[in-house]
Amino acid sequence: MLASVARRLLSMLVTLLGVSVIIFLVLRLLPGNAVTAQMGVSAGLLSHAQRVALDHYYGVGEPFLRQYVSWLGAMLTGNLGVSLSSRTSVVSLVGAALPVTLELAIASMVIGELIGVLFGVFGSLRPRGVVDNAGQGVAVVGLGVPSFVIGTGLVTFLASSFHYFPSSRAFAGLFSNPWLNLQQIFFPALTLGLGVGAAIMRTTRAAMLEVVSTGFARTARGKGLSKFVVTWKHLFLGALVPVVTMSGIQLGYLLGGTVVVEQIFVLPGLGRLLVNSISNRDFPVVQSVTLIFAAGFIVVNMLTDMLYTLIDPRTHAR
Amino acid sequence: MTGAVAGPRAKSEALLELRSVRVGFRERRHEHEIVRGVNLLVRAGEKLGIVGESGSGKTLTVLSVLRLLPGRLQLLSGRVSFAGQDLTELRERQLRQVRGSQVAMVYQDPMTSLNPLLRVRSQVVETLRAHGAGRDEAHDRCREVLYQVGLPDPERVERSFPHELSGGMQQRVMIAIALSVSPRLLIADEPTTALDVTVQQQILELVEGLQEHTGMAVVWVTHDLGVVARTVDQVAVMYAGRVVELAPTRRLFARPSHPYTAALLGALPSAGAGHRRPLTQIGGTPPDPARLGSGCPFRARCRHAVARCEEEEPTLIGRGEGSFAACWRAPEEWAS
Ligand SMILES: Nc1ncnc2c1ncn2[C@@H]1O[C@H](COP(=O)(O)OP(=O)(O)O)[C@@H](O)[C@H]1O
Ligand code: SF4
Ligand SMILES: [Mg+2]
């Protein structure tokens, strides 16, 4: 067990390193550089001496390898650099944005799991029953309609019909004003959660239907266990591995989805920070945020893998 | 059909009684029958064997008792009474009190009958807890029954996951679960078929011993007539979804009243000789239940068939000494 966790951690680090190289290269190979980003067209007015001094300051002319190594070294010591557009440290920018995105991701996942697991489980107990059909309806919307359509639709509907638009007020922290915070998070989370829920619902339902016809499901019913114990302890547990897999995949997609939804609902999260930094060519911020997204993706994958081992004892052997 | 209930009048009370049990599925308005009107009677403490080729409907018949039929299969009609109670009329919640505690089942494949994701202890204890045992009581009883079914080192076994045990050990665990709540009837559906020959014998002896010890009634399902020879009081022979012969074991082996039973016995080298052959060694194959037509379902394979066998399906008729057979011809006429 311990050895396999160590092995996973190591492979995670290697993956992360690879990702950092790619991000670094992609950003350097784009036309323009830190100096032109910083000065805009006025960079053309610089004297040669000024230009050389600035290039030297931002490390523009250096070989890629040296730039990369010094960047990586700085990253590892927690120095993410200084934002070119706002002149504040990237750490403080990210520190403010990360909790918003985390809260959004967690809230979306909770909503998605609730929708997916409840409809999936209860729908599978009575295929084509009322609950099942309602679930299938939700799934069609969640899978078929992109989140930016659901999001803008929701915003327009709430604002025009109820004059309700919590996002129009400054974003409230979860701890400073929880009530406003929850209102501001709920609708974007619902937007993302619908898509997540739809996918989890399909997986749960299919896995449950498969488990229902297994021998151990029959044993459980034949022993006289209550419906609740049969459903959750035996059937749902038996269906859990594919559900966890799908949840991991969805959580990965969701990290991407936050970028869009944060724009629509004006949430000051990582996604919004990323979009703004890209349009400003704010390299240090773009690099850091992209790396954080990649790390989040990798961590999610690793957690999913470890969950398998917890759920299914037969995977220990492998 | 309903009239042909088996056996001489009660020596002791009827425990399980199946009356005209039909199992199948409905498609639009059409009923597809697989079990086509089975009558059976098991008295308290009695042992009944159900024998027949694979596909003859043995499993579906016994699964219908506790309403465990898979998928779209259902009890089309008929009554299942247990200790005077009609199980088909019970609500799900009332049936749960019969399942496991009054009637327990052991299934054909132990490898798929236990939940692979739960430890043995959890699967034994939950049964006891569902039938009213307290926490500590259930844990003590768990050790006790695991020991009773001959598992070495019950402490280790109860901590194991099913895949860490051999097939024979898993079947012992299933038997332990079945026994833990002291049922009045044990239904064992081919509990040894999936196991090695030596293990088969051990499981057989285990159930025999436990039956003697507890006095519970047993329904033993098998496709192997040799298995039931020493084990059961009565044998019901099933063919194409019906009971074609029902007789006390001794009588059935000495003088079978149905050509199918006689053929099965002919395929056995000799009663008691260790080496057995599968039933399929009697020529031909069983009919597809979906296209039976009229007439005796065995006629295509029967050496004694006459014209009447093509037209009408025979029902169980008494042949004396508690024996019943569904055949138009008496054994005395077979010679001709
Ligand atoms: N889930 C099912 N759906 C449809 N038909 C089934 C199902 N299970 C069994 N059958 C059919 O019912 C017949 C009897 O099955 P079964 O009772 O398992 O026979 P046995 O136990 O005597 O081998 C078989 O021919 C099989 O094709
Ligand atoms: S009824 Fe006819 S075909 Fe059927 S078993 Fe008897 S003799 Fe054979
Ligand atoms: Mg069977």
XYZ file of C-alpha atoms in Angstrom, chain B:
336
model
C -52.976 -30.076 -12.616
C -53.896 -28.842 -9.183
C -55.196 -32.213 -8.103
C -51.904 -34.031 -8.381
C -50.397 -33.034 -5.055
C -47.781 -35.406 -3.876
C -47.303 -37.833 -1.089
C -49.277 -39.812 1.427
C -51.307 -37.950 4.046
C -49.463 -36.018 6.649
C -47.163 -37.826 9.006
C -46.254 -34.368 10.195
C -47.266 -30.858 9.235
C -46.637 -29.465 5.761
C -43.851 -26.903 5.908
C -43.489 -25.820 2.300
C -46.121 -26.405 -0.294
C -46.051 -25.363 -3.932
C -49.344 -25.531 -5.778
C -49.546 -25.180 -9.549
C -46.539 -22.903 -9.600
C -45.998 -21.395 -13.011
C -42.965 -19.228 -13.699
C -42.206 -17.298 -16.852
C -42.585 -13.854 -18.318
C -45.349 -11.867 -19.945
C -44.798 -10.237 -23.287
C -47.683 -7.988 -24.228
C -50.543 -10.353 -23.436
C -48.730 -13.554 -24.118
C -47.372 -15.667 -21.257
C -44.118 -17.526 -21.828
C -44.065 -20.410 -19.392
C -40.838 -21.999 -18.233
C -42.014 -23.709 -15.059
C -45.396 -25.115 -16.075
C -47.387 -26.016 -12.983
C -45.275 -27.596 -10.265
C -46.703 -29.133 -7.105
C -44.387 -30.005 -4.259
C -44.686 -30.701 -0.571
C -41.984 -30.653 2.083
C -42.804 -31.558 5.663
C -40.991 -30.301 8.729
C -37.613 -32.008 9.001
C -38.000 -33.769 5.665
C -35.460 -33.866 2.869
C -36.620 -33.469 -0.721
C -34.390 -33.826 -3.754
C -35.190 -32.041 -7.014
C -33.397 -33.672 -9.922
C -33.328 -32.883 -13.608
C -31.164 -31.919 -16.522
C -29.839 -28.410 -16.754
C -32.588 -26.099 -17.993
C -35.470 -28.160 -16.645
C -36.578 -25.310 -14.373
C -35.220 -26.435 -10.982
C -33.596 -23.137 -10.104
C -36.561 -21.021 -11.169
C -38.879 -23.252 -9.150
C -36.938 -22.785 -5.923
C -36.255 -19.105 -6.542
C -39.990 -18.513 -6.812
C -40.375 -19.552 -3.170
C -38.727 -16.415 -1.764
C -39.650 -14.251 -4.770
C -36.070 -14.030 -5.956
C -36.782 -14.558 -9.652
C -34.362 -12.633 -11.860
C -35.179 -9.897 -14.353
C -38.548 -10.024 -16.027
C -39.287 -13.556 -14.817
C -42.211 -13.767 -12.450
C -44.626 -16.124 -10.762
C -47.379 -16.270 -13.381
C -49.786 -18.105 -11.119
C -49.889 -20.601 -8.291
C -49.475 -20.596 -4.538
C -46.425 -20.991 -2.349
C -47.299 -21.625 1.260
C -44.836 -21.859 4.075
C -46.006 -22.986 7.514
C -49.586 -22.265 6.456
C -48.796 -18.755 5.206
C -49.218 -17.880 1.526
C -45.900 -16.251 0.648
C -47.220 -14.887 -2.635
C -49.655 -12.670 -0.737
C -47.126 -11.258 1.714
C -45.925 -7.696 1.466
C -42.235 -7.166 0.881
C -41.715 -6.252 4.538
C -43.438 -9.390 5.833
C -41.589 -11.562 3.347
C -38.295 -10.242 4.713
C -39.032 -11.972 7.989
C -39.301 -15.288 6.182
C -36.265 -14.731 3.990
C -33.091 -15.812 5.683
C -34.603 -16.608 9.042
C -37.284 -19.204 8.173
C -36.127 -20.213 4.733
C -32.457 -19.900 3.827
C -30.833 -20.485 0.456
C -27.450 -21.622 -0.742
C -26.772 -21.067 -4.410
C -24.952 -22.834 -7.177
C -21.940 -20.561 -7.568
C -20.272 -19.498 -4.313
C -17.800 -17.288 -6.195
C -20.559 -14.898 -7.245
C -22.912 -15.328 -4.296
C -20.845 -13.391 -1.775
C -20.299 -9.657 -2.123
C -16.660 -9.304 -3.255
C -16.324 -5.862 -1.646
C -17.301 -6.810 1.918
C -15.510 -8.854 4.526
C -16.990 -12.209 5.456
C -17.810 -10.991 8.964
C -19.896 -8.129 7.650
C -21.894 -10.492 5.454
C -22.597 -12.941 8.254
C -23.315 -10.320 10.885
C -25.716 -8.287 8.738
C -27.943 -11.346 8.338
C -28.149 -11.837 12.085
C -28.706 -8.127 12.697
C -31.530 -8.076 10.133
C -33.287 -10.754 12.143
C -33.058 -9.135 15.518
C -29.658 -10.077 16.962
C -27.774 -7.483 18.983
C -24.319 -6.334 17.984
C -22.243 -8.501 20.322
C -24.567 -11.441 19.975
C -24.222 -11.275 16.190
C -20.421 -11.172 16.362
C -20.268 -14.152 18.733
C -22.682 -16.126 16.605
C -20.638 -15.316 13.505
C -17.529 -17.012 14.956
C -19.655 -19.896 16.137
C -21.263 -20.707 12.790
C -18.023 -20.291 10.877
C -16.550 -22.847 13.260
C -19.616 -25.066 12.884
C -19.278 -25.327 9.110
C -15.754 -26.611 9.545
C -13.772 -23.538 8.540
C -10.299 -23.671 10.028
C -9.316 -20.487 11.835
C -12.677 -18.652 11.905
C -10.968 -15.499 13.214
C -8.944 -15.246 10.036
C -11.847 -16.201 7.766
C -14.182 -13.580 9.167
C -11.603 -10.889 8.451
C -11.101 -12.112 4.880
C -12.603 -10.875 1.666
C -14.291 -13.578 -0.440
C -11.540 -13.613 -3.085
C -9.045 -14.616 -0.418
C -10.928 -17.892 0.142
C -11.205 -20.994 -2.020
C -14.503 -21.915 -3.687
C -15.158 -24.615 -1.114
C -14.495 -22.213 1.755
C -16.764 -19.602 0.185
C -19.534 -22.172 -0.050
C -18.980 -23.010 3.611
C -19.372 -19.328 4.401
C -22.640 -19.286 2.431
C -23.818 -22.293 4.410
C -22.775 -20.580 7.636
C -24.822 -17.526 6.674
C -27.784 -19.764 5.871
C -27.497 -21.615 9.166
C -26.761 -18.624 11.364
C -30.406 -17.768 11.898
C -31.504 -21.421 12.387
C -33.936 -21.652 9.475
C -36.678 -24.265 9.363
C -35.970 -24.927 5.706
C -32.720 -24.875 3.788
C -32.909 -24.695 -0.002
C -29.618 -25.760 -1.548
C -29.518 -25.142 -5.300
C -26.713 -27.326 -6.667
C -24.349 -26.158 -3.923
C -21.564 -28.488 -5.056
C -21.748 -28.191 -8.841
C -19.129 -25.454 -9.131
C -16.644 -27.215 -6.832
C -13.924 -29.855 -7.157
C -15.030 -33.455 -6.730
C -13.358 -33.935 -3.337
C -14.785 -30.654 -2.056
C -18.226 -31.651 -3.362
C -18.210 -34.663 -1.092
C -17.174 -32.576 1.932
C -19.943 -30.037 1.390
C -22.468 -32.820 0.932
C -21.448 -34.428 4.197
C -21.431 -31.069 5.950
C -25.031 -30.320 5.001
C -26.107 -33.858 5.902
C -24.506 -33.548 9.322
C -25.992 -30.127 9.964
C -29.410 -31.338 8.897
C -29.256 -34.227 11.371
C -28.030 -31.880 14.072
C -30.653 -29.165 13.582
C -33.591 -31.149 12.224
C -34.326 -28.530 9.598
C -36.031 -29.503 6.367
C -33.882 -29.482 3.232
C -34.649 -29.067 -0.446
C -31.627 -30.313 -2.319
C -31.478 -29.379 -6.000
C -29.082 -31.276 -8.240
C -28.637 -32.518 -11.770
C -26.901 -35.582 -10.352
C -29.191 -38.400 -9.314
C -26.259 -40.108 -7.595
C -25.986 -37.238 -5.121
C -29.511 -37.596 -3.797
C -29.474 -41.404 -3.529
C -28.279 -41.438 0.063
C -29.226 -37.945 1.121
C -32.956 -37.356 0.710
C -36.286 -38.926 1.683
C -38.157 -38.039 -1.490
C -37.127 -37.231 -5.022
C -38.938 -35.033 -7.512
C -37.721 -35.517 -11.073
C -38.231 -32.451 -13.256
C -38.422 -32.369 -17.018
C -39.237 -29.385 -19.231
C -40.663 -27.307 -16.420
C -42.759 -30.014 -14.800
C -42.397 -32.703 -12.164
C -42.637 -35.962 -14.121
C -41.993 -38.319 -11.225
C -42.225 -37.992 -7.477
C -41.433 -40.881 -5.179
C -39.745 -41.923 -1.940
C -36.033 -42.276 -2.726
C -35.828 -46.025 -2.182
C -38.825 -46.713 -4.345
C -37.607 -44.398 -7.086
C -34.278 -46.168 -7.309
C -35.796 -49.638 -7.036
C -38.708 -49.190 -9.418
C -38.884 -45.954 -11.399
C -42.321 -45.211 -12.825
C -41.314 -42.792 -15.566
C -39.209 -43.680 -18.621
C -37.123 -40.538 -18.058
C -36.239 -41.580 -14.503
C -35.447 -45.056 -15.743
C -33.143 -43.593 -18.366
C -31.410 -41.458 -15.733
C -30.886 -44.503 -13.538
C -29.578 -46.435 -16.524
C -26.971 -43.733 -17.038
C -25.711 -44.215 -13.486
C -23.028 -46.946 -13.448
C -24.412 -48.376 -10.216
C -25.866 -46.723 -7.178
C -23.142 -45.938 -4.695
C -20.207 -46.475 -7.022
C -18.160 -43.332 -6.644
C -17.769 -42.435 -10.299
C -20.760 -40.668 -11.815
C -21.607 -39.612 -15.319
C -23.638 -36.539 -16.263
C -27.299 -36.909 -17.122
C -26.803 -35.838 -20.712
C -25.612 -39.339 -21.486
C -29.175 -40.367 -22.131
C -29.643 -39.755 -25.845
C -31.036 -36.533 -27.277
C -31.498 -33.129 -25.684
C -34.304 -31.604 -23.633
C -36.903 -29.622 -25.605
C -36.847 -25.858 -25.870
C -39.471 -24.705 -23.342
C -40.590 -22.007 -25.792
C -41.798 -24.551 -28.366
C -43.244 -27.528 -26.592
C -46.510 -28.038 -28.490
C -48.984 -30.596 -27.276
C -48.138 -34.083 -26.148
C -45.569 -35.515 -23.748
C -42.439 -33.292 -23.720
C -40.249 -36.411 -23.391
C -41.688 -38.188 -26.439
C -38.824 -37.360 -28.804
C -36.392 -39.205 -26.542
C -38.737 -41.898 -25.218
C -38.347 -45.503 -26.298
C -41.858 -46.381 -25.124
C -43.828 -43.621 -26.828
C -47.204 -44.517 -28.346
C -49.671 -42.536 -30.463
C -51.364 -40.925 -27.480
C -48.048 -39.424 -26.331
C -48.126 -37.125 -29.400
C -51.546 -35.714 -28.608
C -51.888 -35.168 -24.911
C -49.508 -34.291 -22.093
C -49.772 -36.739 -19.182
C -50.258 -35.512 -15.600
C -49.021 -37.042 -12.344
C -50.910 -40.213 -11.461
C -50.447 -42.320 -8.307
C -48.480 -45.546 -8.799
C -48.665 -46.894 -5.244
C -46.140 -46.743 -2.393
C -46.270 -42.960 -2.494
C -45.009 -42.855 -6.047
C -46.434 -40.578 -8.761
C -45.526 -40.366 -12.423
C -46.672 -38.391 -15.454
C -46.692 -41.020 -18.177
C -49.411 -42.645 -20.248
C -47.837 -46.053 -19.895
C -47.230 -48.172 -16.812
C -43.785 -49.779 -16.355
C -45.330 -53.211 -16.961
C -46.194 -52.102 -20.506
C -42.686 -50.813 -21.288
C -41.477 -54.253 -22.335
C -43.883 -54.287 -25.290
